[in-house]
N, CA, C and O atoms as a printed pandas DataFrame, in Angstrom:
     atom_number atom_name residue_name chain_id  residue_number  x_coord  y_coord  z_coord
0              1         N          UNK        A               1   -6.026    9.823   -8.486
1              2        CA          UNK        A               1   -6.711    9.105   -7.435
2              3         C          UNK        A               1   -6.347    9.639   -6.059
3              4         O          UNK        A               1   -7.018    9.316   -5.079
4              5         N          UNK        A               2   -5.310   10.442   -5.965
5              6        CA          UNK        A               2   -4.934   10.980   -4.663
6              7         C          UNK        A               2   -5.979   11.970   -4.154
7              8         O          UNK        A               2   -6.204   12.060   -2.947
8              9         N          UNK        A               3   -6.615   12.707   -5.051
9             10        CA          UNK        A               3   -7.658   13.642   -4.606
10            11         C          UNK        A               3   -8.841   12.910   -3.983
11            12         O          UNK        A               3   -9.259   13.281   -2.886
12            13         N          UNK        A               4   -9.401   11.887   -4.633
13            14        CA          UNK        A               4  -10.458   11.134   -3.948
14            15         C          UNK        A               4   -9.953   10.449   -2.679
15            16         O          UNK        A               4  -10.697   10.316   -1.707
16            17         N          UNK        A               5   -8.712   10.022   -2.683
17            18        CA          UNK        A               5   -8.137    9.420   -1.484
18            19         C          UNK        A               5   -8.064   10.404   -0.339
19            20         O          UNK        A               5   -8.309   10.049    0.813
20            21         N          UNK        A               6   -7.723   11.655   -0.660
21            22        CA          UNK        A               6   -7.692   12.697    0.364
22            23         C          UNK        A               6   -9.077   12.994    0.904
23            24         O          UNK        A               6   -9.254   13.187    2.107
24            25         N          UNK        A               7  -10.060   13.029    0.015
25            26        CA          UNK        A               7  -11.443   13.251    0.457
26            27         C          UNK        A               7  -11.899   12.104    1.349
27            28         O          UNK        A               7  -12.574   12.323    2.355
28            29         N          UNK        A               8  -11.532   10.885    0.981
29            30        CA          UNK        A               8  -11.893    9.724    1.795
30            31         C          UNK        A               8  -11.203    9.786    3.151
31            32         O          UNK        A               8  -11.800    9.445    4.172
32            33         N          UNK        A               9   -9.954   10.219    3.162
33            34        CA          UNK        A               9   -9.205   10.316    4.414
34            35         C          UNK        A               9   -9.835   11.330    5.361
35            36         O          UNK        A               9   -9.776   11.159    6.578
36            37         N          UNK        A              10  -10.434   12.379    4.818
37            38        CA          UNK        A              10  -11.083   13.373    5.672
38            39         C          UNK        A              10  -12.392   12.861    6.258
39            40         O          UNK        A              10  -12.797   13.290    7.339
40            41         N          UNK        A              11  -13.050   11.957    5.562
41            42        CA          UNK        A              11  -14.389   11.540    5.970
42            43         C          UNK        A              11  -14.444   10.177    6.666
43            44         O          UNK        A              11  -15.353    9.921    7.456
44            45         N          UNK        A              12  -13.497    9.321    6.382
45            46        CA          UNK        A              12  -13.566    7.938    6.883
46            47         C          UNK        A              12  -12.527    7.718    7.982
47            48         O          UNK        A              12  -11.604    8.512    8.163
48            49         N          UNK        A              13  -12.705    6.639    8.692
49            50        CA          UNK        A              13  -11.740    6.233    9.706
50            51         C          UNK        A              13  -10.446    5.823    9.003
51            52         O          UNK        A              13  -10.455    4.952    8.133
52            53         N          UNK        A              14   -9.349    6.446    9.380
53            54        CA          UNK        A              14   -8.063    6.213    8.698
54            55         C          UNK        A              14   -7.637    4.749    8.763
55            56         O          UNK        A              14   -7.174    4.189    7.770
56            57         N          UNK        A              15   -7.792    4.144    9.910
57            58        CA          UNK        A              15   -7.376    2.745   10.045
58            59         C          UNK        A              15   -8.173    1.833    9.126
59            60         O          UNK        A              15   -7.619    0.915    8.521
60            61         N          UNK        A              16   -9.478    2.085    9.020
61            62        CA          UNK        A              16  -10.313    1.243    8.148
62            63         C          UNK        A              16   -9.907    1.390    6.684
63            64         O          UNK        A              16   -9.900    0.412    5.937
64            65         N          UNK        A              17   -9.571    2.608    6.278
65            66        CA          UNK        A              17   -9.136    2.823    4.896
66            67         C          UNK        A              17   -7.835    2.071    4.642
67            68         O          UNK        A              17   -7.704    1.372    3.637
68            69         N          UNK        A              18   -6.878    2.216    5.550
69            70        CA          UNK        A              18   -5.577    1.553    5.374
70            71         C          UNK        A              18   -5.744    0.034    5.340
71            72         O          UNK        A              18   -5.187   -0.632    4.467
72            73         N          UNK        A              19   -6.496   -0.507    6.272
73            74        CA          UNK        A              19   -6.696   -1.959    6.310
74            75         C          UNK        A              19   -7.476   -2.430    5.082
75            76         O          UNK        A              19   -7.138   -3.454    4.488
76            77         N          UNK        A              20   -8.512   -1.692    4.702
77            78        CA          UNK        A              20   -9.302   -2.068    3.528
78            79         C          UNK        A              20   -8.480   -2.093    2.260
79            80         O          UNK        A              20   -8.625   -2.997    1.437
80            81         N          UNK        A              21   -7.612   -1.099    2.097
81            82        CA          UNK        A              21   -6.765   -1.060    0.905
82            83         C          UNK        A              21   -5.721   -2.178    0.955
83            84         O          UNK        A              21   -5.396   -2.763   -0.078
84            85         N          UNK        A              22   -5.196   -2.477    2.136
85            86        CA          UNK        A              22   -4.250   -3.597    2.251
86            87         C          UNK        A              22   -4.913   -4.907    1.843
87            88         O          UNK        A              22   -4.300   -5.733    1.168
88            89         N          UNK        A              23   -6.154   -5.094    2.250
89            90        CA          UNK        A              23   -6.888   -6.302    1.857
90            91         C          UNK        A              23   -7.112   -6.322    0.347
91            92         O          UNK        A              23   -6.944   -7.357   -0.297
92            93         N          UNK        A              24   -7.493   -5.175   -0.215
93            94        CA          UNK        A              24   -7.705   -5.102   -1.663
94            95         C          UNK        A              24   -6.419   -5.418   -2.422
95            96         O          UNK        A              24   -6.452   -6.122   -3.432
96            97         N          UNK        A              25   -5.290   -4.904   -1.944
97            98        CA          UNK        A              25   -4.016   -5.184   -2.603
98            99         C          UNK        A              25   -3.638   -6.658   -2.468
99           100         O          UNK        A              25   -3.078   -7.236   -3.399
100          101         N          UNK        A              26   -3.932   -7.267   -1.333
101          102        CA          UNK        A              26   -3.664   -8.700   -1.161
102          103         C          UNK        A              26   -4.475   -9.515   -2.161
103          104         O          UNK        A              26   -3.980  -10.497   -2.714
104          105         N          UNK        A              27   -5.717   -9.110   -2.392
105          106        CA          UNK        A              27   -6.554   -9.803   -3.378
106          107         C          UNK        A              27   -5.963   -9.636   -4.780
107          108         O          UNK        A              27   -5.915  -10.592   -5.553
108          109         N          UNK        A              28   -5.518   -8.433   -5.101
109          110        CA          UNK        A              28   -4.897   -8.187   -6.415
110          111         C          UNK        A              28   -3.699   -9.111   -6.607
111          112         O          UNK        A              28   -3.562   -9.746   -7.652
112          113         N          UNK        A              29   -2.837   -9.185   -5.603
113          114        CA          UNK        A              29   -1.643  -10.021   -5.717
114          115         C          UNK        A              29   -1.994  -11.502   -5.749
115          116         O          UNK        A              29   -1.316  -12.285   -6.414
116          117         N          UNK        A              30   -3.040  -11.889   -5.040
117          118        CA          UNK        A              30   -3.484  -13.283   -5.065
118          119         C          UNK        A              30   -3.991  -13.663   -6.453
119          120         O          UNK        A              30   -3.780  -14.788   -6.906
120          121         N          UNK        A              31   -4.656  -12.732   -7.125
121          122        CA          UNK        A              31   -5.123  -12.991   -8.494
122          123         C          UNK        A              31   -3.930  -13.188   -9.427
123          124         O          UNK        A              31   -3.950  -14.069  -10.286
124          125         N          UNK        A              32   -2.907  -12.378   -9.260
125          126        CA          UNK        A              32   -1.702  -12.546  -10.087
126          127         C          UNK        A              32   -1.072  -13.913   -9.817
127          128         O          UNK        A              32   -0.683  -14.614  -10.752
128          129         N          UNK        A              33   -0.970  -14.290   -8.554
129          130        CA          UNK        A              33   -0.408  -15.599   -8.215
130          131         C          UNK        A              33   -1.244  -16.727   -8.807
131          132         O          UNK        A              33   -0.697  -17.666   -9.385
132          133         N          UNK        A              34   -2.562  -16.641   -8.667
133          134        CA          UNK        A              34   -3.438  -17.685   -9.204
134          135         C          UNK        A              34   -3.322  -17.778  -10.721
135          136         O          UNK        A              34   -3.346  -18.868  -11.292
136          137         N          UNK        A              35   -3.198  -16.631  -11.358
137          138        CA          UNK        A              35   -3.037  -16.616  -12.813
138          139         C          UNK        A              35   -1.717  -17.278  -13.212
139          140         O          UNK        A              35   -1.657  -18.013  -14.198
140          141         N          UNK        A              36   -0.662  -17.014  -12.439
141          142        CA          UNK        A              36    0.634  -17.636  -12.707
142          143         C          UNK        A              36    0.559  -19.145  -12.504
143          144         O          UNK        A              36    1.054  -19.916  -13.325
144          145         N          UNK        A              37   -0.062  -19.556  -11.406
145          146        CA          UNK        A              37   -0.150  -20.990  -11.120
146          147         C          UNK        A              37   -0.986  -21.725  -12.162
147          148         O          UNK        A              37   -0.758  -22.905  -12.429
148          149         N          UNK        A              38   -1.953  -21.024  -12.750
149          150        CA          UNK        A              38   -2.788  -21.622  -13.803
150          151         C          UNK        A              38   -2.075  -21.612  -15.150
151          152         O          UNK        A              38   -2.558  -22.195  -16.120
152          153         N          UNK        A              39   -0.921  -20.945  -15.204
153          154        CA          UNK        A              39   -0.154  -20.902  -16.443
154          155         C          UNK        A              39   -0.650  -19.885  -17.451
155          156         O          UNK        A              39   -0.363  -20.005  -18.642
156          157         N          UNK        A              40   -1.389  -18.887  -16.995
157          158        CA          UNK        A              40   -1.958  -17.894  -17.910
158          159         C          UNK        A              40   -1.468  -16.476  -17.648
159          160         O          UNK        A              40   -2.089  -15.517  -18.106
160          161         N          UNK        A              41   -0.373  -16.329  -16.925
161          162        CA          UNK        A              41    0.136  -14.996  -16.623
162          163         C          UNK        A              41    0.605  -14.326  -17.909
163          164         O          UNK        A              41    1.336  -14.915  -18.705
164          165         N          UNK        A              42    0.174  -13.095  -18.091
165          166        CA          UNK        A              42    0.562  -12.351  -19.279
166          167         C          UNK        A              42    0.935  -10.921  -18.887
167          168         O          UNK        A              42    0.707  -10.493  -17.756
168          169         N          UNK        A              43    1.504  -10.203  -19.832
169          170        CA          UNK        A              43    1.839   -8.803  -19.596
170          171         C          UNK        A              43    0.581   -8.009  -19.250
171          172         O          UNK        A              43    0.628   -7.120  -18.400
172          173         N          UNK        A              44   -0.532   -8.319  -19.893
173          174        CA          UNK        A              44   -1.784   -7.600  -19.619
174          175         C          UNK        A              44   -2.214   -7.788  -18.166
175          176         O          UNK        A              44   -2.663   -6.837  -17.526
176          177         N          UNK        A              45   -2.083   -8.990  -17.649
177          178        CA          UNK        A              45   -2.445   -9.245  -16.247
178          179         C          UNK        A              45   -1.522   -8.465  -15.322
179          180         O          UNK        A              45   -1.975   -7.853  -14.355
180          181         N          UNK        A              46   -0.236   -8.488  -15.618
181          182        CA          UNK        A              46    0.736   -7.784  -14.784
182          183         C          UNK        A              46    0.482   -6.276  -14.817
183          184         O          UNK        A              46    0.501   -5.622  -13.774
184          185         N          UNK        A              47    0.245   -5.727  -16.002
185          186        CA          UNK        A              47   -0.017   -4.286  -16.110
186          187         C          UNK        A              47   -1.313   -3.892  -15.417
187          188         O          UNK        A              47   -1.375   -2.857  -14.753
188          189         N          UNK        A              48   -2.341   -4.706  -15.568
189          190        CA          UNK        A              48   -3.614   -4.417  -14.909
190          191         C          UNK        A              48   -3.467   -4.470  -13.397
191          192         O          UNK        A              48   -3.980   -3.604  -12.688
192          193         N          UNK        A              49   -2.773   -5.476  -12.906
193          194        CA          UNK        A              49   -2.550   -5.595  -11.464
194          195         C          UNK        A              49   -1.707   -4.432  -10.947
195          196         O          UNK        A              49   -1.969   -3.903   -9.867
196          197         N          UNK        A              50   -0.708   -4.042  -11.708
197          198        CA          UNK        A              50    0.125   -2.906  -11.315
198          199         C          UNK        A              50   -0.669   -1.608  -11.259
199          200         O          UNK        A              50   -0.501   -0.808  -10.339
200          201         N          UNK        A              51   -1.535   -1.403  -12.251
201          202        CA          UNK        A              51   -2.377   -0.203  -12.263
202          203         C          UNK        A              51   -3.357   -0.216  -11.087
203          204         O          UNK        A              51   -3.545    0.802  -10.421
204          205         N          UNK        A              52   -3.972   -1.359  -10.839
205          206        CA          UNK        A              52   -4.920   -1.461   -9.721
206          207         C          UNK        A              52   -4.214   -1.236   -8.386
207          208         O          UNK        A              52   -4.753   -0.576   -7.498
208          209         N          UNK        A              53   -3.015   -1.785   -8.247
209          210        CA          UNK        A              53   -2.244   -1.594   -7.026
210          211         C          UNK        A              53   -1.846   -0.124   -6.855
211          212         O          UNK        A              53   -1.865    0.403   -5.743
212          213         N          UNK        A              54   -1.491    0.525   -7.949
213          214        CA          UNK        A              54   -1.146    1.944   -7.898
214          215         C          UNK        A              54   -2.326    2.815   -7.490
215          216         O          UNK        A              54   -2.174    3.745   -6.699
216          217         N          UNK        A              55   -3.507    2.511   -8.035
217          218        CA          UNK        A              55   -4.717    3.240   -7.656
218          219         C          UNK        A              55   -5.000    3.034   -6.172
219          220         O          UNK        A              55   -5.322    3.981   -5.454
220          221         N          UNK        A              56   -4.878    1.793   -5.723
221          222        CA          UNK        A              56   -5.115    1.496   -4.306
222          223         C          UNK        A              56   -4.135    2.261   -3.415
223          224         O          UNK        A              56   -4.525    2.800   -2.379
224          225         N          UNK        A              57   -2.881    2.307   -3.813
225          226        CA          UNK        A              57   -1.872    3.036   -3.032
226          227         C          UNK        A              57   -2.173    4.532   -2.988
227          228         O          UNK        A              57   -2.001    5.177   -1.953
228          229         N          UNK        A              58   -2.621    5.072   -4.109
229          230        CA          UNK        A              58   -2.961    6.497   -4.143
230          231         C          UNK        A              58   -4.140    6.813   -3.230
231          232         O          UNK        A              58   -4.198    7.886   -2.629
232          233         N          UNK        A              59   -5.068    5.886   -3.129
233          234        CA          UNK        A              59   -6.211    6.069   -2.226
234          235         C          UNK        A              59   -5.758    5.933   -0.770
235          236         O          UNK        A              59   -6.258    6.633    0.110
236          237         N          UNK        A              60   -4.819    5.036   -0.528
237          238        CA          UNK        A              60   -4.368    4.744    0.830
238          239         C          UNK        A              60   -3.432    5.813    1.401
239          240         O          UNK        A              60   -3.444    6.060    2.607
240          241         N          UNK        A              61   -2.639    6.435    0.565
241          242        CA          UNK        A              61   -1.571    7.332    1.012
242          243         C          UNK        A              61   -2.060    8.445    1.951
243          244         O          UNK        A              61   -1.457    8.634    3.007
244          245         N          UNK        A              62   -3.116    9.182    1.618
245          246        CA          UNK        A              62   -3.549   10.247    2.538
246          247         C          UNK        A              62   -3.961    9.721    3.917
247          248         O          UNK        A              62   -3.741   10.391    4.926
248          249         N          UNK        A              63   -4.547    8.547    3.962
249          250        CA          UNK        A              63   -4.925    7.973    5.262
250          251         C          UNK        A              63   -3.699    7.560    6.061
251          252         O          UNK        A              63   -3.676    7.712    7.282
252          253         N          UNK        A              64   -2.675    7.037    5.381
253          254        CA          UNK        A              64   -1.419    6.719    6.063
254          255         C          UNK        A              64   -0.833    7.967    6.695
255          256         O          UNK        A              64   -0.424    7.956    7.856
256          257         N          UNK        A              65   -0.795    9.049    5.915
257          258        CA          UNK        A              65   -0.223   10.302    6.424
258          259         C          UNK        A              65   -1.017   10.829    7.612
259          260         O          UNK        A              65   -0.438   11.351    8.565
260          261         N          UNK        A              66   -2.330   10.694    7.560
261          262        CA          UNK        A              66   -3.162   11.139    8.677
262          263         C          UNK        A              66   -2.869   10.295    9.922
263          264         O          UNK        A              66   -2.808   10.821   11.033
264          265         N          UNK        A              67   -2.689    8.997    9.729
265          266        CA          UNK        A              67   -2.348    8.135   10.864
266          267         C          UNK        A              67   -0.991    8.503   11.456
267          268         O          UNK        A              67   -0.808    8.485   12.673
268          269         N          UNK        A              68   -0.043    8.834   10.582
269          270        CA          UNK        A              68    1.277    9.245   11.074
270          271         C          UNK        A              68    1.161   10.506   11.928
271          272         O          UNK        A              68    1.796   10.600   12.978
272          273         N          UNK        A              69    0.359   11.472   11.489
273          274        CA          UNK        A              69    0.163   12.696   12.272
274          275         C          UNK        A              69   -0.498   12.371   13.610
275          276         O          UNK        A              69   -0.147   12.946   14.641
276          277         N          UNK        A              70   -1.452   11.449   13.584
277          278        CA          UNK        A              70   -2.176   11.063   14.791
278          279         C          UNK        A              70   -1.259   10.437   15.833
279          280         O          UNK        A              70   -1.347   10.759   17.018
280          281         N          UNK        A              71   -0.388    9.551   15.394
281          282        CA          UNK        A              71    0.418    8.765   16.319
282          283         C          UNK        A              71    1.837    9.271   16.525
283          284         O          UNK        A              71    2.584    8.708   17.326
284          285         N          UNK        A              72    2.214   10.315   15.822
285          286        CA          UNK        A              72    3.560   10.855   15.958
286          287         C          UNK        A              72    3.706   11.588   17.291
287          288         O          UNK        A              72    2.764   12.203   17.789
288          289         N          UNK        A              73    4.893   11.507   17.843
289          290        CA          UNK        A              73    5.196   12.268   19.054
290          291         C          UNK        A              73    5.145   13.751   18.680
291          292         O          UNK        A              73    5.710   14.144   17.659
292          293         N          UNK        A              74    4.485   14.573   19.482
293          294        CA          UNK        A              74    4.399   16.003   19.156
294          295         C          UNK        A              74    5.774   16.614   18.896
295          296         O          UNK        A              74    6.711   16.423   19.672
296          297         N          UNK        A              75    5.876   17.346   17.797
297          298        CA          UNK        A              75    7.129   17.993   17.428
298          299         C          UNK        A              75    8.106   17.094   16.698
299          300         O          UNK        A              75    9.201   17.539   16.352
300          301         N          UNK        A              76    7.746   15.838   16.452
301          302        CA          UNK        A              76    8.672   14.901   15.801
302          303         C          UNK        A              76    8.076   14.308   14.538
303          304         O          UNK        A              76    8.447   13.204   14.138
304          305         N          UNK        A              77    7.156   15.025   13.903
305          306        CA          UNK        A              77    6.504   14.518   12.695
306          307         C          UNK        A              77    7.504   14.314   11.557
307          308         O          UNK        A              77    7.379   13.363   10.786
308          309         N          UNK        A              78    8.497   15.202   11.448
309          310        CA          UNK        A              78    9.500   15.039   10.384
310          311         C          UNK        A              78   10.255   13.719   10.535
311          312         O          UNK        A              78   10.469   13.003    9.556
312          313         N          UNK        A              79   10.656   13.403   11.765
313          314        CA          UNK        A              79   11.364   12.139   11.994
314          315         C          UNK        A              79   10.453   10.942   11.735
315          316         O          UNK        A              79   10.891    9.927   11.193
316          317         N          UNK        A              80    9.188   11.066   12.123
317          318        CA          UNK        A              80    8.227    9.989   11.888
318          319         C          UNK        A              80    8.042    9.752   10.397
319          320         O          UNK        A              80    8.034    8.608    9.943
320          321         N          UNK        A              81    7.893   10.839    9.631
321          322        CA          UNK        A              81    7.748   10.717    8.178
322          323         C          UNK        A              81    8.989   10.108    7.543
323          324         O          UNK        A              81    8.881    9.278    6.641
324          325         N          UNK        A              82   10.171   10.516    8.009
325          326        CA          UNK        A              82   11.415    9.968    7.462
326          327         C          UNK        A              82   11.529    8.474    7.747
327          328         O          UNK        A              82   11.911    7.698    6.870
328          329         N          UNK        A              83   11.200    8.073    8.972
329          330        CA          UNK        A              83   11.253    6.658    9.327
330          331         C          UNK        A              83   10.252    5.857    8.504
331          332         O          UNK        A              83   10.577    4.781    8.002
332          333         N          UNK        A              84    9.041    6.378    8.365
333          334        CA          UNK        A              84    8.017    5.699    7.563
334          335         C          UNK        A              84    8.489    5.536    6.122
335          336         O          UNK        A              84    8.345    4.457    5.547
336          337         N          UNK        A              85    9.041    6.576    5.539
337          338        CA          UNK        A              85    9.509    6.504    4.150
338          339         C          UNK        A              85   10.639    5.491    3.990
339          340         O          UNK        A              85   10.665    4.731    3.022
340          341         N          UNK        A              86   11.572    5.483    4.940
341          342        CA          UNK        A              86   12.689    4.543    4.868
342          343         C          UNK        A              86   12.192    3.103    4.997
343          344         O          UNK        A              86   12.596    2.232    4.227
344          345         N          UNK        A              87   11.321    2.858    5.965
345          346        CA          UNK        A              87   10.797    1.498    6.150
346          347         C          UNK        A              87    9.948    1.059    4.964
347          348         O          UNK        A              87    9.970   -0.111    4.583
348          349         N          UNK        A              88    9.204    1.987    4.384
349          350        CA          UNK        A              88    8.399    1.676    3.207
350          351         C          UNK        A              88    9.294    1.274    2.035
351          352         O          UNK        A              88    8.974    0.340    1.300
352          353         N          UNK        A              89   10.399    1.970    1.863
353          354        CA          UNK        A              89   11.341    1.634    0.786
354          355         C          UNK        A              89   11.972    0.262    1.010
355          356         O          UNK        A              89   12.071   -0.537    0.079
356          357         N          UNK        A              90   12.395   -0.010    2.230
357          358        CA          UNK        A              90   12.992   -1.302    2.545
358          359         C          UNK        A              90   11.982   -2.424    2.315
359          360         O          UNK        A              90   12.319   -3.464    1.749
360          361         N          UNK        A              91   10.744   -2.207    2.756
361          362        CA          UNK        A              91    9.703   -3.228    2.577
362          363         C          UNK        A              91    9.404   -3.468    1.103
363          364         O          UNK        A              91    9.161   -4.603    0.695
364          365         N          UNK        A              92    9.420   -2.413    0.310
365          366        CA          UNK        A              92    9.167   -2.567   -1.127
366          367         C          UNK        A              92   10.254   -3.400   -1.791
367          368         O          UNK        A              92    9.965   -4.274   -2.607
368          369         N          UNK        A              93   11.483   -3.130   -1.443
369          370        CA          UNK        A              93   12.601   -3.881   -2.018
370          371         C          UNK        A              93   12.570   -5.336   -1.534
371          372         O          UNK        A              93   12.730   -6.260   -2.331
372          373         N          UNK        A              94   12.365   -5.534   -0.245
373          374        CA          UNK        A              94   12.334   -6.890    0.312
374          375         C          UNK        A              94   11.157   -7.684   -0.237
375          376         O          UNK        A              94   11.284   -8.879   -0.501
376          377         N          UNK        A              95   10.015   -7.030   -0.411
377          378        CA          UNK        A              95    8.838   -7.717   -0.966
378          379         C          UNK        A              95    9.062   -8.143   -2.401
379          380         O          UNK        A              95    8.709   -9.257   -2.790
380          381         N          UNK        A              96    9.647   -7.258   -3.185
381          382        CA          UNK        A              96    9.930   -7.608   -4.584
382          383         C          UNK        A              96   10.933   -8.750   -4.667
383          384         O          UNK        A              96   10.783   -9.656   -5.487
384          385         N          UNK        A              97   11.944   -8.707   -3.827
385          386        CA          UNK        A              97   12.943   -9.772   -3.798
386          387         C          UNK        A              97   12.314  -11.110   -3.380
387          388         O          UNK        A              97   12.551  -12.139   -4.012
388          389         N          UNK        A              98   11.515  -11.082   -2.314
389          390        CA          UNK        A              98   10.869  -12.304   -1.848
390          391         C          UNK        A              98    9.905  -12.848   -2.894
391          392         O          UNK        A              98    9.827  -14.058   -3.104
392          393         N          UNK        A              99    9.173  -11.957   -3.546
393          394        CA          UNK        A              99    8.263  -12.389   -4.604
394          395         C          UNK        A              99    8.993  -13.027   -5.776
395          396         O          UNK        A              99    8.538  -14.028   -6.330
396          397         N          UNK        A             100   10.118  -12.448   -6.146
397          398        CA          UNK        A             100   10.902  -13.010   -7.234
398          399         C          UNK        A             100   11.465  -14.374   -6.888
399          400         O          UNK        A             100   11.466  -15.278   -7.724
400          401         N          UNK        A             101   11.941  -14.529   -5.672
401          402        CA          UNK        A             101   12.460  -15.813   -5.226
402          403         C          UNK        A             101   11.345  -16.860   -5.199
403          404         O          UNK        A             101   11.534  -17.995   -5.636
404          405         N          UNK        A             102   10.182  -16.463   -4.679
405          406        CA          UNK        A             102    9.050  -17.394   -4.607
406          407         C          UNK        A             102    8.576  -17.781   -6.000
407          408         O          UNK        A             102    8.275  -18.947   -6.255
408          409         N          UNK        A             103    8.510  -16.821   -6.888
409          410        CA          UNK        A             103    8.074  -17.111   -8.266
410          411         C          UNK        A             103    9.072  -18.007   -8.975
411          412         O          UNK        A             103    8.681  -18.898   -9.728
412          413         N          UNK        A             104   10.344  -17.782   -8.745
413          414        CA          UNK        A             104   11.378  -18.617   -9.360
414          415         C          UNK        A             104   11.307  -20.044   -8.822
415          416         O          UNK        A             104   11.601  -20.998   -9.541
416          417         N          UNK        A             105   10.920  -20.184   -7.573
417          418        CA          UNK        A             105   10.801  -21.530   -6.980
418          419         C          UNK        A             105    9.643  -22.322   -7.570
419          420         O          UNK        A             105    9.640  -23.552   -7.527
420          421         N          UNK        A             106    8.657  -21.616   -8.124
421          422        CA          UNK        A             106    7.525  -22.315   -8.736
422          423         C          UNK        A             106    7.967  -22.828  -10.065
423          424         O          UNK        A             106    7.183  -23.456  -10.776
């Protein structure tokens, strides 16, 4: 999916792609939450949501990188990429932790 994502990044507005994929991922996660609240969460739902989220991320990644190049200070793209990667990792860990705590509270 990264190849179609790259083609989309070349042709579409990067911000719209990033925002659109974020909205799509929010819908995916909302479906998982609704399924859990209805008491029907299963491995199949989790795997399907994970696959859909992965596809969305693969489509989004080239547009993120293009935005980083656009907004990076000239000559500092390496530092910008490193900061983005570090913050992305922290957000992934914090999101998983917060999700687990919230799910346990239900």
